[in-house]
Amino acid sequence: MRNPNGRGNPLVMGILNVTPDSFSDGGRWTDADAAIEHAFQMADEGASIIDVGAESTRPGCTPVSADEEWARLEPVLRELIPSVSVPVSVDTMKSEVASKCISLGAAMINDVNGFRGEGMFEACAGSDVDIVISHMNGSYDGMHSREMGPDYRDRIREFLDGQISKALDSGIPDRRIIIDPGIGFGKTPQQNLEIAKDCSFLGDSHRILIGLSRKRFVREFYPEMDVDDASAMLSRAAVDSGADIVRVHDVARTVSALRL
């Protein structure tokens, strides 16, 4: 199946949370050996990218220091990056962590804070990593308490356009930029559903990543469905409307949904 925007087949990004407190699987992969084994399993199931995160962004989450985040990431990345058959992305908002991950060979930096942190663009500019610029409504400490109005599509697009310009100014080539509308970060449940089903408002000038897997609005709108089945169904809808990459917990079910 080809992506309707003509940029090739959709990619599945497998989520690897090495956190004790993530909303879906917190604590499950905190052991480095278990995390690495799970990453290999996701690659075998069809993941094209493994996205490793060491700081939770669930409602009520507590920020962690750069040192703590790196302590969680390093033992996993040091073994995983040179041995897994697919590129490894790191989900981080901190430039010092991003720099260390890039030095170990990370292929992508995925920043839910939209590269607003000090030094984030500069940390990536001198390398060949891809970057994912996400939209977050408001700041990290209030991202789940704010909601957007009816002009949310225009505001998301305006923010992403501004950050793309900053990335280009910092020396990051356009071809390395991926955008993410930030489902779940300061949007209403209805807005999240609308974005998931139609991300075409983001245009076709950059690759689009959508991360909706197991989020609260999925359970709210599809209470009779298994959450991974519903997530896979919505991921397929996102791809059909223009998404290039879907970020998910259950790789096998998503790959199956995309092949239907």
Tab-separated table of C-alpha atoms in Angstrom:
chain	number	residue	atom	x	y	z
A	1	MET	CA	0.000	0.000	0.000
A	2	ARG	CA	1.338	3.411	-0.952
A	3	ASN	CA	0.913	6.545	1.069
A	4	PRO	CA	-1.492	8.927	-0.734
A	5	ASN	CA	1.034	11.752	-0.589
A	6	GLY	CA	3.356	9.776	-2.829
A	7	ARG	CA	6.289	9.578	-0.425
A	8	GLY	CA	6.323	5.788	-0.343
A	9	ASN	CA	5.045	3.101	1.978
A	10	PRO	CA	4.004	4.077	5.504
A	11	LEU	CA	6.427	3.248	8.292
A	12	VAL	CA	5.587	1.791	11.689
A	13	MET	CA	7.539	3.204	14.633
A	14	GLY	CA	7.614	0.878	17.611
A	15	ILE	CA	7.463	2.503	21.053
A	16	LEU	CA	10.039	1.420	23.617
A	17	ASN	CA	9.440	3.168	26.946
A	18	VAL	CA	12.280	2.631	29.420
A	19	THR	CA	10.386	4.612	32.046
A	20	PRO	CA	8.861	3.483	35.346
A	21	ASP	CA	5.772	5.665	34.908
A	22	SER	CA	4.549	5.783	31.289
A	23	PHE	CA	0.762	5.690	30.951
A	24	SER	CA	0.549	2.363	29.133
A	25	ASP	CA	3.580	0.239	29.898
A	26	GLY	CA	5.506	2.086	32.601
A	27	GLY	CA	7.986	-0.159	34.379
A	28	ARG	CA	7.714	-3.001	31.901
A	29	TRP	CA	10.930	-2.305	30.014
A	30	THR	CA	13.113	-0.619	32.648
A	31	ASP	CA	15.507	-3.573	32.622
A	32	ALA	CA	17.930	-2.994	29.739
A	33	ASP	CA	18.005	-6.624	28.612
A	34	ALA	CA	14.205	-6.827	28.553
A	35	ALA	CA	13.988	-3.523	26.668
A	36	ILE	CA	16.470	-4.675	24.034
A	37	GLU	CA	14.675	-7.990	23.611
A	38	HIS	CA	11.385	-6.147	23.094
A	39	ALA	CA	12.991	-3.862	20.512
A	40	PHE	CA	14.183	-6.885	18.533
A	41	GLN	CA	10.693	-8.371	18.749
A	42	MET	CA	9.141	-5.185	17.347
A	43	ALA	CA	11.676	-5.146	14.511
A	44	ASP	CA	10.790	-8.770	13.720
A	45	GLU	CA	7.096	-7.832	13.703
A	46	GLY	CA	7.686	-5.171	11.060
A	47	ALA	CA	8.710	-1.985	12.862
A	48	SER	CA	10.776	0.245	10.578
A	49	ILE	CA	11.959	2.460	13.452
A	50	ILE	CA	12.353	1.884	17.209
A	51	ASP	CA	11.587	4.990	19.302
A	52	VAL	CA	13.188	4.863	22.749
A	53	GLY	CA	11.931	7.200	25.470
A	54	ALA	CA	13.080	7.643	29.060
A	55	GLU	CA	10.793	10.425	30.300
A	56	SER	CA	7.042	10.041	30.638
A	57	THR	CA	4.612	12.585	29.193
A	58	ARG	CA	1.453	11.091	30.677
A	59	PRO	CA	-0.963	13.283	32.688
A	60	GLY	CA	0.538	13.967	36.101
A	61	CYS	CA	4.041	12.990	35.035
A	62	THR	CA	7.095	14.279	36.865
A	63	PRO	CA	9.998	15.713	34.851
A	64	VAL	CA	13.334	13.952	35.201
A	65	SER	CA	16.822	15.424	35.104
A	66	ALA	CA	19.074	15.029	32.095
A	67	ASP	CA	21.344	12.787	34.170
A	68	GLU	CA	18.492	10.470	35.141
A	69	GLU	CA	17.150	10.351	31.592
A	70	TRP	CA	20.586	9.463	30.235
A	71	ALA	CA	21.118	6.825	32.919
A	72	ARG	CA	17.961	5.095	31.668
A	73	LEU	CA	18.844	5.461	27.992
A	74	GLU	CA	22.543	4.727	27.791
A	75	PRO	CA	22.631	0.986	28.593
A	76	VAL	CA	19.816	0.344	26.120
A	77	LEU	CA	21.114	2.520	23.291
A	78	ARG	CA	24.722	1.409	23.605
A	79	GLU	CA	23.751	-2.204	22.877
A	80	LEU	CA	20.656	-1.683	20.723
A	81	ILE	CA	21.869	0.810	18.108
A	82	PRO	CA	24.723	-1.272	16.672
A	83	SER	CA	22.813	-4.551	16.765
A	84	VAL	CA	19.225	-3.936	15.663
A	85	SER	CA	18.386	-4.017	11.944
A	86	VAL	CA	16.325	-0.803	11.900
A	87	PRO	CA	17.083	2.843	12.783
A	88	VAL	CA	16.742	3.927	16.401
A	89	SER	CA	14.986	7.158	17.340
A	90	VAL	CA	15.156	8.801	20.757
A	91	ASP	CA	12.256	10.666	22.315
A	92	THR	CA	13.817	13.530	24.288
A	93	MET	CA	13.334	17.244	24.959
A	94	LYS	CA	16.836	17.960	26.260
A	95	SER	CA	19.719	19.067	24.048
A	96	GLU	CA	22.412	17.470	26.215
A	97	VAL	CA	20.605	14.131	26.056
A	98	ALA	CA	20.034	14.482	22.315
A	99	SER	CA	23.735	15.142	21.747
A	100	LYS	CA	24.744	12.020	23.664
A	101	CYS	CA	22.214	9.894	21.796
A	102	ILE	CA	23.485	11.181	18.460
A	103	SER	CA	27.046	10.361	19.488
A	104	LEU	CA	25.971	6.736	20.017
A	105	GLY	CA	24.411	6.578	16.557
A	106	ALA	CA	20.742	7.517	17.019
A	107	ALA	CA	19.169	8.155	13.624
A	108	MET	CA	16.313	10.396	14.760
A	109	ILE	CA	15.474	12.811	17.578
A	110	ASN	CA	11.764	12.933	18.376
A	111	ASP	CA	10.922	15.976	20.518
A	112	VAL	CA	7.354	16.257	21.830
A	113	ASN	CA	8.211	19.779	22.988
A	114	GLY	CA	8.658	20.875	19.386
A	115	PHE	CA	12.356	21.745	19.643
A	116	ARG	CA	11.585	24.710	21.880
A	117	GLY	CA	14.244	23.734	24.418
A	118	GLU	CA	17.518	25.606	24.465
A	119	GLY	CA	20.067	24.163	22.064
A	120	MET	CA	17.858	21.470	20.555
A	121	PHE	CA	18.234	22.530	16.931
A	122	GLU	CA	21.951	23.131	17.405
A	123	ALA	CA	22.396	19.662	18.930
A	124	CYS	CA	21.017	18.091	15.758
A	125	ALA	CA	22.319	20.491	13.112
A	126	GLY	CA	25.837	19.122	13.007
A	127	SER	CA	24.740	15.541	12.395
A	128	ASP	CA	22.713	13.670	9.796
A	129	VAL	CA	19.812	12.728	12.116
A	130	ASP	CA	16.201	13.232	11.158
A	131	ILE	CA	14.180	15.350	13.554
A	132	VAL	CA	10.512	15.124	14.542
A	133	ILE	CA	9.003	18.498	15.437
A	134	SER	CA	5.813	17.985	17.444
A	135	HIS	CA	3.118	20.459	18.396
A	136	MET	CA	2.432	20.823	22.104
A	137	ASN	CA	-0.213	23.309	23.219
A	138	GLY	CA	1.414	25.274	26.005
A	139	SER	CA	4.366	24.162	28.094
A	140	TYR	CA	5.385	20.721	29.359
A	141	ASP	CA	3.981	21.280	32.858
A	142	GLY	CA	0.548	22.259	31.535
A	143	MET	CA	0.277	20.270	28.331
A	144	HIS	CA	-2.686	18.192	29.522
A	145	SER	CA	-4.606	21.006	31.201
A	146	ARG	CA	-5.000	23.298	28.190
A	147	GLU	CA	-7.313	22.785	25.260
A	148	MET	CA	-7.376	24.411	21.852
A	149	GLY	CA	-10.231	26.276	20.213
A	150	PRO	CA	-11.927	25.716	16.854
A	151	ASP	CA	-8.941	27.221	15.031
A	152	TYR	CA	-6.695	24.406	16.264
A	153	ARG	CA	-5.658	23.283	12.775
A	154	ASP	CA	-4.430	26.758	11.841
A	155	ARG	CA	-2.578	27.144	15.136
A	156	ILE	CA	-0.866	23.764	14.806
A	157	ARG	CA	0.190	24.555	11.255
A	158	GLU	CA	1.417	28.023	12.242
A	159	PHE	CA	3.557	26.626	15.064
A	160	LEU	CA	5.053	23.885	12.919
A	161	ASP	CA	5.819	26.303	10.088
A	162	GLY	CA	7.623	28.580	12.541
A	163	GLN	CA	9.697	25.739	13.964
A	164	ILE	CA	10.519	24.441	10.495
A	165	SER	CA	11.895	27.891	9.629
A	166	LYS	CA	14.055	27.848	12.765
A	167	ALA	CA	15.326	24.372	11.907
A	168	LEU	CA	16.287	25.503	8.424
A	169	ASP	CA	17.993	28.599	9.823
A	170	SER	CA	20.030	26.375	12.145
A	171	GLY	CA	21.318	24.373	9.185
A	172	ILE	CA	19.056	21.325	9.299
A	173	PRO	CA	18.071	20.372	5.709
A	174	ASP	CA	14.399	20.280	4.822
A	175	ARG	CA	14.635	16.589	3.891
A	176	ARG	CA	15.507	15.703	7.490
A	177	ILE	CA	12.423	17.368	9.006
A	178	ILE	CA	9.342	15.387	10.065
A	179	ILE	CA	6.269	17.004	11.631
A	180	ASP	CA	3.824	15.688	14.234
A	181	PRO	CA	0.533	17.430	15.153
A	182	GLY	CA	0.888	16.258	18.759
A	183	ILE	CA	-2.225	14.203	19.355
A	184	GLY	CA	-3.013	14.248	23.073
A	185	PHE	CA	-0.921	17.298	23.905
A	186	GLY	CA	-3.405	20.040	24.731
A	187	LYS	CA	-6.236	19.032	22.391
A	188	THR	CA	-9.783	17.987	23.168
A	189	PRO	CA	-10.762	14.335	22.650
A	190	GLN	CA	-12.784	15.354	19.590
A	191	GLN	CA	-9.860	17.282	18.138
A	192	ASN	CA	-7.588	14.303	18.709
A	193	LEU	CA	-10.021	12.064	16.840
A	194	GLU	CA	-10.371	14.535	13.982
A	195	ILE	CA	-6.595	14.826	13.590
A	196	ALA	CA	-6.202	11.054	13.702
A	197	LYS	CA	-8.763	10.579	10.958
A	198	ASP	CA	-7.571	13.423	8.746
A	199	CYS	CA	-4.112	14.916	8.980
A	200	SER	CA	-4.229	16.301	5.443
A	201	PHE	CA	-4.363	19.868	6.843
A	202	LEU	CA	-0.636	19.492	7.547
A	203	GLY	CA	0.057	19.510	3.808
A	204	ASP	CA	2.471	17.326	1.897
A	205	SER	CA	5.741	19.261	2.059
A	206	HIS	CA	7.129	17.240	4.975
A	207	ARG	CA	6.787	13.706	6.250
A	208	ILE	CA	4.076	13.402	8.903
A	209	LEU	CA	4.279	11.307	12.060
A	210	ILE	CA	1.136	10.441	14.018
A	211	GLY	CA	1.225	9.030	17.560
A	212	LEU	CA	-2.189	8.013	18.879
A	213	SER	CA	-1.565	4.543	20.244
A	214	ARG	CA	-3.445	3.687	23.469
A	215	LYS	CA	-4.210	7.320	24.215
A	216	ARG	CA	-7.177	8.200	26.374
A	217	PHE	CA	-9.368	9.465	23.558
A	218	VAL	CA	-9.053	6.107	21.766
A	219	ARG	CA	-10.557	4.307	24.755
A	220	GLU	CA	-13.191	7.032	25.105
A	221	PHE	CA	-14.471	6.812	21.522
A	222	TYR	CA	-14.098	3.036	21.099
A	223	PRO	CA	-14.903	1.558	24.534
A	224	GLU	CA	-16.120	-1.757	23.087
A	225	MET	CA	-12.907	-2.363	21.124
A	226	ASP	CA	-9.581	-3.632	22.326
A	227	VAL	CA	-7.431	-0.502	22.602
A	228	ASP	CA	-4.705	-1.898	20.332
A	229	ASP	CA	-7.242	-2.862	17.674
A	230	ALA	CA	-8.744	0.627	17.858
A	231	SER	CA	-5.283	2.190	17.737
A	232	ALA	CA	-4.389	0.140	14.675
A	233	MET	CA	-7.642	1.100	12.962
A	234	LEU	CA	-7.026	4.805	13.586
A	235	SER	CA	-3.406	4.497	12.521
A	236	ARG	CA	-4.646	3.093	9.219
A	237	ALA	CA	-7.048	6.036	8.887
A	238	ALA	CA	-4.181	8.455	9.545
A	239	VAL	CA	-2.059	6.821	6.845
A	240	ASP	CA	-4.952	6.957	4.404
A	241	SER	CA	-5.225	10.705	5.029
A	242	GLY	CA	-1.526	11.464	4.612
A	243	ALA	CA	0.567	10.198	7.539
A	244	ASP	CA	3.932	8.687	6.663
A	245	ILE	CA	4.873	7.237	10.062
A	246	VAL	CA	2.633	5.863	12.805
A	247	ARG	CA	4.033	5.506	16.314
A	248	VAL	CA	2.500	2.531	18.132
A	249	HIS	CA	2.842	0.083	21.004
A	250	ASP	CA	1.492	-2.998	19.204
A	251	VAL	CA	3.544	-3.269	16.033
A	252	ALA	CA	2.138	-6.566	14.777
A	253	ARG	CA	-1.487	-5.437	14.846
A	254	THR	CA	-0.655	-2.143	13.192
A	255	VAL	CA	1.369	-3.777	10.425
A	256	SER	CA	-1.559	-6.121	9.812
A	257	ALA	CA	-4.034	-3.209	9.661
A	258	LEU	CA	-1.858	-1.339	7.178
A	259	ARG	CA	-1.654	-4.374	4.910
A	260	LEU	CA	-5.429	-4.872	4.693
